[in-house]
PDB file of C-alpha atoms and ligand atoms in Angstrom:
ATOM      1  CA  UNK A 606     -34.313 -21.409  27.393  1.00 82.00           C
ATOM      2  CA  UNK A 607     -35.072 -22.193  31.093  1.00 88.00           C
ATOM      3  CA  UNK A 608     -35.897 -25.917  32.293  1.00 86.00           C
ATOM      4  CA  UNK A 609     -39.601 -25.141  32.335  1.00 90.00           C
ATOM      5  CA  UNK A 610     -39.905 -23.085  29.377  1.00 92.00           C
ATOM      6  CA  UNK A 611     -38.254 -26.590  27.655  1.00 93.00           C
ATOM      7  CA  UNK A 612     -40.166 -28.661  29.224  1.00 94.00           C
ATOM      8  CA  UNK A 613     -43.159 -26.877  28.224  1.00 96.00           C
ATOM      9  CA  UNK A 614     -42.148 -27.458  24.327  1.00 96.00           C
ATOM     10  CA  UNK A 615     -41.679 -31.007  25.046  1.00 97.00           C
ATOM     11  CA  UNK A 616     -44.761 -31.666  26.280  1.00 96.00           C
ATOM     12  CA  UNK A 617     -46.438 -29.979  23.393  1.00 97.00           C
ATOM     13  CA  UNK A 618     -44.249 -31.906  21.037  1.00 97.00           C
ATOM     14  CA  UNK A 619     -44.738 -35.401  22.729  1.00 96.00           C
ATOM     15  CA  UNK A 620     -48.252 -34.809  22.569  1.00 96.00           C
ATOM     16  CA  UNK A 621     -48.120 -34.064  18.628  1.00 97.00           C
ATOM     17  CA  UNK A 622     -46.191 -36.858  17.995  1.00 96.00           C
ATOM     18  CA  UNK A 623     -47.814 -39.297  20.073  1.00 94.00           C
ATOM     19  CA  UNK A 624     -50.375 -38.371  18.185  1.00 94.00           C
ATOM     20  CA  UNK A 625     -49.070 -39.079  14.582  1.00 95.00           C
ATOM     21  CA  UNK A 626     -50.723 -41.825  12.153  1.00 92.00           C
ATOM     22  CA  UNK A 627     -49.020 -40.384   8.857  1.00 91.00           C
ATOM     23  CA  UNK A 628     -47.384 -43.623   8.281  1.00 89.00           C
ATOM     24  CA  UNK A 629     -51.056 -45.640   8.652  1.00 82.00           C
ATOM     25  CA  UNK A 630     -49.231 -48.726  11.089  1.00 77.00           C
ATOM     26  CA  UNK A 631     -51.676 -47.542  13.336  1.00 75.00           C
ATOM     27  CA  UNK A 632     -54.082 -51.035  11.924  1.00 74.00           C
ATOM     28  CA  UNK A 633     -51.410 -53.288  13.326  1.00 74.00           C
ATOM     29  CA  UNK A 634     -51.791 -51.507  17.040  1.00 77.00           C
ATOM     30  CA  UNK A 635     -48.657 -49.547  16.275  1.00 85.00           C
ATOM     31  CA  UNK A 636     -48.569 -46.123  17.566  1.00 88.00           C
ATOM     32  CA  UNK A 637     -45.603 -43.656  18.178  1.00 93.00           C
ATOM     33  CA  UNK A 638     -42.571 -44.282  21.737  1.00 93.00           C
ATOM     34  CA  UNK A 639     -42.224 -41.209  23.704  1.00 94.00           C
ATOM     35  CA  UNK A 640     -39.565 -39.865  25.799  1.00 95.00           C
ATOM     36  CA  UNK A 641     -40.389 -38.683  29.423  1.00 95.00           C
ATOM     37  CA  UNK A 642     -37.257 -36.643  29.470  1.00 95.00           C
ATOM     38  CA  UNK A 643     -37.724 -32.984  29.947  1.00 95.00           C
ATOM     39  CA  UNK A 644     -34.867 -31.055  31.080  1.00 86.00           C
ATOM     40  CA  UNK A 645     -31.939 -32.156  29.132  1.00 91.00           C
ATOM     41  CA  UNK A 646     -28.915 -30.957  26.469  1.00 95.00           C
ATOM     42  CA  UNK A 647     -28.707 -34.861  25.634  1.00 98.00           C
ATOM     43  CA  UNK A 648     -30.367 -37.235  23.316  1.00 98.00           C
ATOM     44  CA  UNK A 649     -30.119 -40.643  21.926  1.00 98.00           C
ATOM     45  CA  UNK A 650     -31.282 -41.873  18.502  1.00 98.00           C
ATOM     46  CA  UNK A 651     -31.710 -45.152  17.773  1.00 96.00           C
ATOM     47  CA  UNK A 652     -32.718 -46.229  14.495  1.00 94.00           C
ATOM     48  CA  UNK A 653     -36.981 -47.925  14.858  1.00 93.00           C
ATOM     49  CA  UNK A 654     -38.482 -49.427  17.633  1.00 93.00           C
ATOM     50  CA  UNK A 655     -39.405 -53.015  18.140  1.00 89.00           C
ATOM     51  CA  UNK A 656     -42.561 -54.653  18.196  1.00 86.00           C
ATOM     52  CA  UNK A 657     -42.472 -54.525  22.106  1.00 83.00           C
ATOM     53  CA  UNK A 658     -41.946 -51.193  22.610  1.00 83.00           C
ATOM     54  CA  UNK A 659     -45.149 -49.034  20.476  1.00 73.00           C
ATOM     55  CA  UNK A 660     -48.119 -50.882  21.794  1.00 64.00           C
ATOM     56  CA  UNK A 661     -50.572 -48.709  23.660  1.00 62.00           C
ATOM     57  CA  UNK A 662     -49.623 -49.074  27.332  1.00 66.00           C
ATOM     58  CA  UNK A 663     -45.792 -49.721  26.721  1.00 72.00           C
ATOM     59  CA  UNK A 664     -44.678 -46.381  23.943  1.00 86.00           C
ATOM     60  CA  UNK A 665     -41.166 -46.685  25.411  1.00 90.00           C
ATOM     61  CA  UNK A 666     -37.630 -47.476  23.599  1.00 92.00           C
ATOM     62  CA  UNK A 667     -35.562 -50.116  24.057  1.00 93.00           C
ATOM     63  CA  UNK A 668     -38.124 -51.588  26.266  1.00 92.00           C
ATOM     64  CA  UNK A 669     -37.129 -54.708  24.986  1.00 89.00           C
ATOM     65  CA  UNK A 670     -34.273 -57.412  24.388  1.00 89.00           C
ATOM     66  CA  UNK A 671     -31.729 -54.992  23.003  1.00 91.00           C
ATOM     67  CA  UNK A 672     -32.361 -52.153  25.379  1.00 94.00           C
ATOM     68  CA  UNK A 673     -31.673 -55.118  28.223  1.00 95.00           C
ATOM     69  CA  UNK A 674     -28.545 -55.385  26.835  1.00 95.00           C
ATOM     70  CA  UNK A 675     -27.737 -51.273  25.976  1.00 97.00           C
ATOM     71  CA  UNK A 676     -29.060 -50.348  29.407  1.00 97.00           C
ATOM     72  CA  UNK A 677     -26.173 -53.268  30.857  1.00 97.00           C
ATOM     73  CA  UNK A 678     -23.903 -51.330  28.548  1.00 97.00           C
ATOM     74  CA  UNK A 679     -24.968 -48.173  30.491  1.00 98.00           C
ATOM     75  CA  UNK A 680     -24.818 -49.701  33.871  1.00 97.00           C
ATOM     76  CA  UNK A 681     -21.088 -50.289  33.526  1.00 96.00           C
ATOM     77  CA  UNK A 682     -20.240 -46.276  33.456  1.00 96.00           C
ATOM     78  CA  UNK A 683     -22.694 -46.218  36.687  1.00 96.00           C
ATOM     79  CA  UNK A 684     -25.681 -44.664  34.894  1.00 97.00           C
ATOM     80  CA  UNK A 685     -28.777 -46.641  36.033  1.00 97.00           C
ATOM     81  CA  UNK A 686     -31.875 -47.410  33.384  1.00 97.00           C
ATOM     82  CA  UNK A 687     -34.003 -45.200  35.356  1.00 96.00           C
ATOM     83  CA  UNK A 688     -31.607 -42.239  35.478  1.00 96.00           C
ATOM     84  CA  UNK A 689     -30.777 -42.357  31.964  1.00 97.00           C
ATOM     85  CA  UNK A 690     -34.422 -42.512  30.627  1.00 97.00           C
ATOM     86  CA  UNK A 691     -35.232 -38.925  33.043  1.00 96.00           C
ATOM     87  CA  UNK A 692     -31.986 -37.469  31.746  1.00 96.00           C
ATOM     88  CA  UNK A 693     -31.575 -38.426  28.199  1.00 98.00           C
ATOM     89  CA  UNK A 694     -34.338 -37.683  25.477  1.00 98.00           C
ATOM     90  CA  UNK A 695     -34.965 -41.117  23.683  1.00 97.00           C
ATOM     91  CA  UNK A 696     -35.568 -40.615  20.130  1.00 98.00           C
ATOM     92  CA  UNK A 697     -35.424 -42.339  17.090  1.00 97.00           C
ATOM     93  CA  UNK A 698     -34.960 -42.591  13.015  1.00 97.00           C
ATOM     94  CA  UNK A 699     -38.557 -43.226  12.896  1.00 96.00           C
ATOM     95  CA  UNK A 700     -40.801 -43.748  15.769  1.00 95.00           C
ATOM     96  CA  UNK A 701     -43.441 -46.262  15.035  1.00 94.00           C
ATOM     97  CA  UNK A 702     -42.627 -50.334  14.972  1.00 92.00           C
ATOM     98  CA  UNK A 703     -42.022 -50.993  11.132  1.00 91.00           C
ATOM     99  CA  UNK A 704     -42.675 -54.465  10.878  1.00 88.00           C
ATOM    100  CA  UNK A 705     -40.800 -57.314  10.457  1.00 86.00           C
ATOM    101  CA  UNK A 706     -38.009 -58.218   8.504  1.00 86.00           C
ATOM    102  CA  UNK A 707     -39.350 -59.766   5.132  1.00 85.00           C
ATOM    103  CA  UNK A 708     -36.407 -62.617   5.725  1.00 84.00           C
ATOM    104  CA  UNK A 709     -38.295 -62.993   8.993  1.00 78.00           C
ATOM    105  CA  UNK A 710     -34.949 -62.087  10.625  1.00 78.00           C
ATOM    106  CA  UNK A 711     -34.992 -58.854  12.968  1.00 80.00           C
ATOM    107  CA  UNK A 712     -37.383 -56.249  12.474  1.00 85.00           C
ATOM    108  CA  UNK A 713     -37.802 -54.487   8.905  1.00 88.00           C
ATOM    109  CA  UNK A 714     -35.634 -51.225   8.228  1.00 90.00           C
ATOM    110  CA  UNK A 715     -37.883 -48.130   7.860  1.00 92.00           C
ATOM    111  CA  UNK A 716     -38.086 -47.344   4.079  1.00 93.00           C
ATOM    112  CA  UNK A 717     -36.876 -43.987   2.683  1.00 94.00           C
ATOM    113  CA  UNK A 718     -40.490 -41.901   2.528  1.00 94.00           C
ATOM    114  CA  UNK A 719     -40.971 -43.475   6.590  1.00 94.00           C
ATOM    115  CA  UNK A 720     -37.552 -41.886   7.597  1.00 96.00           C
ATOM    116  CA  UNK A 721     -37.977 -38.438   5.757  1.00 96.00           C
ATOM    117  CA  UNK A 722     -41.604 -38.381   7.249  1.00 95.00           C
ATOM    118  CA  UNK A 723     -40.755 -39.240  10.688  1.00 96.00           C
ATOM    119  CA  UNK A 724     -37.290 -36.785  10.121  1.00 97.00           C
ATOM    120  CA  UNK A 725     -39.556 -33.788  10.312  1.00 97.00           C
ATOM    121  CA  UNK A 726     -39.954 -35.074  14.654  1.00 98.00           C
ATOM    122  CA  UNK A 727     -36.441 -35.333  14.916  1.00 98.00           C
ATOM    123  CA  UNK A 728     -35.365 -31.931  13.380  1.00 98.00           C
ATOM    124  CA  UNK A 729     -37.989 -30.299  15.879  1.00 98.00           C
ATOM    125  CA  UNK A 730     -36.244 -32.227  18.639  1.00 98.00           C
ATOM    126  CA  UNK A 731     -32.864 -31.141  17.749  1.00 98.00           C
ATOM    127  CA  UNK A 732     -34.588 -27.323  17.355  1.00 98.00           C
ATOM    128  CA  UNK A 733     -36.309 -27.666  20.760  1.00 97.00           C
ATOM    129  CA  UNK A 734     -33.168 -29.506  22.877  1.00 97.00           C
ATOM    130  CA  UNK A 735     -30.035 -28.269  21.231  1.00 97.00           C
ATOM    131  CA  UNK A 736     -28.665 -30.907  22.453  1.00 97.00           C
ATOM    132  CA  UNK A 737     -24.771 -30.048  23.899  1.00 97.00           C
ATOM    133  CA  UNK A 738     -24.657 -34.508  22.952  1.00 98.00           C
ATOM    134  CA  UNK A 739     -25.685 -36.924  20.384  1.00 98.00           C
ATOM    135  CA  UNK A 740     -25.842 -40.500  20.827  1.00 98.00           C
ATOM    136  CA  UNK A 741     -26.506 -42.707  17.812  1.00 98.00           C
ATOM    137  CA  UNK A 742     -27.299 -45.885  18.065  1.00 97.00           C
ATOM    138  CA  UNK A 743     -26.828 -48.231  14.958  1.00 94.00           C
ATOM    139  CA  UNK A 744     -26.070 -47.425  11.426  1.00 94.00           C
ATOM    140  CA  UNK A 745     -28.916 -46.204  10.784  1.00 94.00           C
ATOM    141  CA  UNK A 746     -29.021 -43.064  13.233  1.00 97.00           C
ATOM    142  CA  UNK A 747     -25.399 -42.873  13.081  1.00 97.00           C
ATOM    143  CA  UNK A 748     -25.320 -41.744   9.146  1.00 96.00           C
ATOM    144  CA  UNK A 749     -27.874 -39.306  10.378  1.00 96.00           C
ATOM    145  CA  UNK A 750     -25.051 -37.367  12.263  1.00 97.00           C
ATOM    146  CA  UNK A 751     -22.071 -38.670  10.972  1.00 98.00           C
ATOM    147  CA  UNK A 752     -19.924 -39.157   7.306  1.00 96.00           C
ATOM    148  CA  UNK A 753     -20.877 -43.148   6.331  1.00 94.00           C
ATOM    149  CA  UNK A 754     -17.714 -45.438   7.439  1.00 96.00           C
ATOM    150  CA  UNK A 755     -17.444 -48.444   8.764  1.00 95.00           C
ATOM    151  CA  UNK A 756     -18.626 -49.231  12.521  1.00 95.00           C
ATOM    152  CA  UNK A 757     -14.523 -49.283  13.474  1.00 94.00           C
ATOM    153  CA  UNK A 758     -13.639 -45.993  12.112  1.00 97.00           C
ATOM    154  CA  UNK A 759     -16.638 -44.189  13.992  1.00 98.00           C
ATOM    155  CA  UNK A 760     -17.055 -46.245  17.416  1.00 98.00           C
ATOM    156  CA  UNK A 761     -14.745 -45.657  20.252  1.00 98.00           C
ATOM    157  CA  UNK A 762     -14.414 -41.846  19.287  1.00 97.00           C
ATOM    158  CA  UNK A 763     -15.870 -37.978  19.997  1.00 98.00           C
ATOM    159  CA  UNK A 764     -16.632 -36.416  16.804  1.00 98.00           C
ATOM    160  CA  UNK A 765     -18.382 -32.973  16.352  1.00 98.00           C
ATOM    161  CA  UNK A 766     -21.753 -32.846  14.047  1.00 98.00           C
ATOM    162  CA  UNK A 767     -23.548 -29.881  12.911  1.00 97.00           C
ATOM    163  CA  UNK A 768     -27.423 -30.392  12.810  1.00 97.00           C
ATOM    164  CA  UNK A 769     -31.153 -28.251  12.977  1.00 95.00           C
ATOM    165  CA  UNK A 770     -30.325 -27.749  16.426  1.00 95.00           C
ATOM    166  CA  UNK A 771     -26.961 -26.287  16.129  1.00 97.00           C
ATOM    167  CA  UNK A 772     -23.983 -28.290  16.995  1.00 97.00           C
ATOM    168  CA  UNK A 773     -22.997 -31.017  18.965  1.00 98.00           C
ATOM    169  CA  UNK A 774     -20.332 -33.985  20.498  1.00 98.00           C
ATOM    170  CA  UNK A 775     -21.585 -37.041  19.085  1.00 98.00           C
ATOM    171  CA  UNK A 776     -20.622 -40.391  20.590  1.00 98.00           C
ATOM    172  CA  UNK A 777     -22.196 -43.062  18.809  1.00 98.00           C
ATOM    173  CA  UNK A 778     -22.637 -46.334  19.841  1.00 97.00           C
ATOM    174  CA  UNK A 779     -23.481 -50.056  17.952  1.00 96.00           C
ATOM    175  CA  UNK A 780     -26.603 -51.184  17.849  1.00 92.00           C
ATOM    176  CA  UNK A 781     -27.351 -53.387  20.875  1.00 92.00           C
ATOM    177  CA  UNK A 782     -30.004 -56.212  19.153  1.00 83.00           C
ATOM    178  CA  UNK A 783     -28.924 -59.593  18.798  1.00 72.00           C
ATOM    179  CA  UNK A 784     -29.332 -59.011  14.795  1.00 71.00           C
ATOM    180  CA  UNK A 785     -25.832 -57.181  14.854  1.00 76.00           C
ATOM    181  CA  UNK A 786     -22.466 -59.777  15.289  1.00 84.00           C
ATOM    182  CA  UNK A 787     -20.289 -56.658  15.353  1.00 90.00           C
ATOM    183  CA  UNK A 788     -20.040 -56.746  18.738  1.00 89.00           C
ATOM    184  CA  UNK A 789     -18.968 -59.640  19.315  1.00 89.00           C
ATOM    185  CA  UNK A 790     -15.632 -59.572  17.541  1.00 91.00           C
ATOM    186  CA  UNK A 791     -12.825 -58.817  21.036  1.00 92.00           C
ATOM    187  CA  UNK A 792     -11.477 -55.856  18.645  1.00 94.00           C
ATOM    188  CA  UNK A 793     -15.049 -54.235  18.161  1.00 95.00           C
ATOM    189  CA  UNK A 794     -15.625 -55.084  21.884  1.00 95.00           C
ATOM    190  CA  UNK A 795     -12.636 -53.321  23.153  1.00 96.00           C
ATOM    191  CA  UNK A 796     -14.112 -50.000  21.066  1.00 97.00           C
ATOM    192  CA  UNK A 797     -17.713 -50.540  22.416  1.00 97.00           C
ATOM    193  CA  UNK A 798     -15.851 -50.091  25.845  1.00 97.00           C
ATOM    194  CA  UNK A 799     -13.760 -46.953  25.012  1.00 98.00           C
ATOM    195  CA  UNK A 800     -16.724 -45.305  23.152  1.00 98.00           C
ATOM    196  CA  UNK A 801     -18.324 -45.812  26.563  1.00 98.00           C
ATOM    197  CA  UNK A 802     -15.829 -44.533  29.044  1.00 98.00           C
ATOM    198  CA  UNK A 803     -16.235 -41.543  26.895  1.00 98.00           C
ATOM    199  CA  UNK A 804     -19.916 -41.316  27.377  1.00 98.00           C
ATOM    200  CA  UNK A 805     -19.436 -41.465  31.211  1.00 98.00           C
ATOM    201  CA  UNK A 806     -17.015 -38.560  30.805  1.00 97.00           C
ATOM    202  CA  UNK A 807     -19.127 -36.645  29.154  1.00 97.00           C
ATOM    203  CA  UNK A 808     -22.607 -37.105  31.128  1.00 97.00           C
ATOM    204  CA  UNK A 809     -20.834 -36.748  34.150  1.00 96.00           C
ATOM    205  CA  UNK A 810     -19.734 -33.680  32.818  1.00 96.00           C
ATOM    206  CA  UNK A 811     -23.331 -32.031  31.282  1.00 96.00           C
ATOM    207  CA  UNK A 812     -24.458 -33.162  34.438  1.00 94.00           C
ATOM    208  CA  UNK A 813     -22.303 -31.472  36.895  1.00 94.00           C
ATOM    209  CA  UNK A 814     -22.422 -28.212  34.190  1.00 91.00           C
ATOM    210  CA  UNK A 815     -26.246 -28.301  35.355  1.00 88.00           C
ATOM    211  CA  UNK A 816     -26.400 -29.072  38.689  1.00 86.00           C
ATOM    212  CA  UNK A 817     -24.040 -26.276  39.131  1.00 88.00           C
ATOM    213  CA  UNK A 818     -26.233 -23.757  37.041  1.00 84.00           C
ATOM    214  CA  UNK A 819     -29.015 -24.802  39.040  1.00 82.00           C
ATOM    215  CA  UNK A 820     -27.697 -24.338  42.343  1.00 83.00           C
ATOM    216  CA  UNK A 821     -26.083 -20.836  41.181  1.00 79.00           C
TER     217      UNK A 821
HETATM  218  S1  LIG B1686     -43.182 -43.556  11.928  1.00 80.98           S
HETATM  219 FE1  LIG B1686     -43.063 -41.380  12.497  1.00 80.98          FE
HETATM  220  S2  LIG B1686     -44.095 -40.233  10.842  1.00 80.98           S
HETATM  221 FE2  LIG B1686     -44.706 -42.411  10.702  1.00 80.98          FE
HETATM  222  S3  LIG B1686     -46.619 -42.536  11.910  1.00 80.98           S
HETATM  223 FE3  LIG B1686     -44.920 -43.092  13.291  1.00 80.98          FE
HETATM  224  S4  LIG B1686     -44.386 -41.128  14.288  1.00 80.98           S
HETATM  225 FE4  LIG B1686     -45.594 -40.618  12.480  1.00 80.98          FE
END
């Protein structure tokens, strides 16, 4: 598919999505984050926005606290906030801010109906992109690609994942909110940093791939 003929089907999509009230959070001012990436073979999933980030005006991901601290993550393999959200489509598990967490810690975890519902955007994604890489974010999104293990077995590695939208590398990463300690432990740290030198790798090398096709 050509850049514009992809970034035709991604403005249609957006504009379905950013249109969808099946879940009825809509009441609480919730409505669905977007991604303004168009031409790209690379998307990251994270697992719900927060409360910050679906409000009419803002409708971005990791807007917030945690994408402060992914986006510093980023900034260490030289890919700048800016760059990343032109380059990379943003999705997510589910779309829409779920709510808080009924212990009043974090945000609440979308329940099963929410992430089959908002699964149907996601498969259309993967369809639309065929994404050449995957980048899960969290637990969550990460079992959406990947056998369930724990955080050590999976972070810090390339592993391949078939999906709607063919195959794909898939390089997942931890989930950057304050709510997850698994960071912090100088093991899991020292994995957060290999998984990404990896992703600069392999961006750097999508990236080059399409300059080069372009300029051809
Ligand atoms: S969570 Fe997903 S399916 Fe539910 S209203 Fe938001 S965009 Fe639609």
């Amino acid at each position: 598919m050509t850049r514009s003929a992809l970034a035709r089907k991604l403005d249609a999509h957006c504009a379905a999505l950013g249109a969808c009230r099946q879940c009825g959070l809509e009441d609480a001012g919730v409505v669905p984050i977007l991604s303004p990436a168009r031409a790209t073979r690379v998307m990251l999933i994270g697992q719900a926005p927060g409360q910050v980030e679906t409000g009419e005006g803002e409708r971005r991901a990791f807007a917030g606290r945690a994408g402060k601290t992914m986006f510093r993550w980023l900034a260490r393999i030289g890919v700048d906030e800016a760059t990343f959200r032109t380059r990379v489509y943003i999705a997510a598990v589910t779309r829409c801010y779920p709510g808080p967490h009924p212990s009043g810690r974090g945000d609440r975890v979308p329940s099963k109906s929410e992430q089959a519902r908002c699964g149907t955007w996601l498969e259309a994604e993967l369809e639309i992109i065929r994404p050449r890489l995957l980048i899960p974010v969290g637990k969550l999104a990460i079992e959406k690609f990947l056998p369930s293990a724990p955080l050590d077995q999976l972070i810090g590695r390339v592993h391949e994942a078939d999906h709607a939208g063919g195959h794909s590398r898939v390089i997942p990463l931890p989930h950057p909110s304050g709510a997850s300690s698994w960071v912090n432990a100088p093991r899991h740290r020292a994995l957060l940093e290999c998984a990404l030198d990896l992703l600069g790798v392999e961006l750097a090398a999508i990236w080059r791939a399409s300059a080069a096709r372009r300029s051809a």
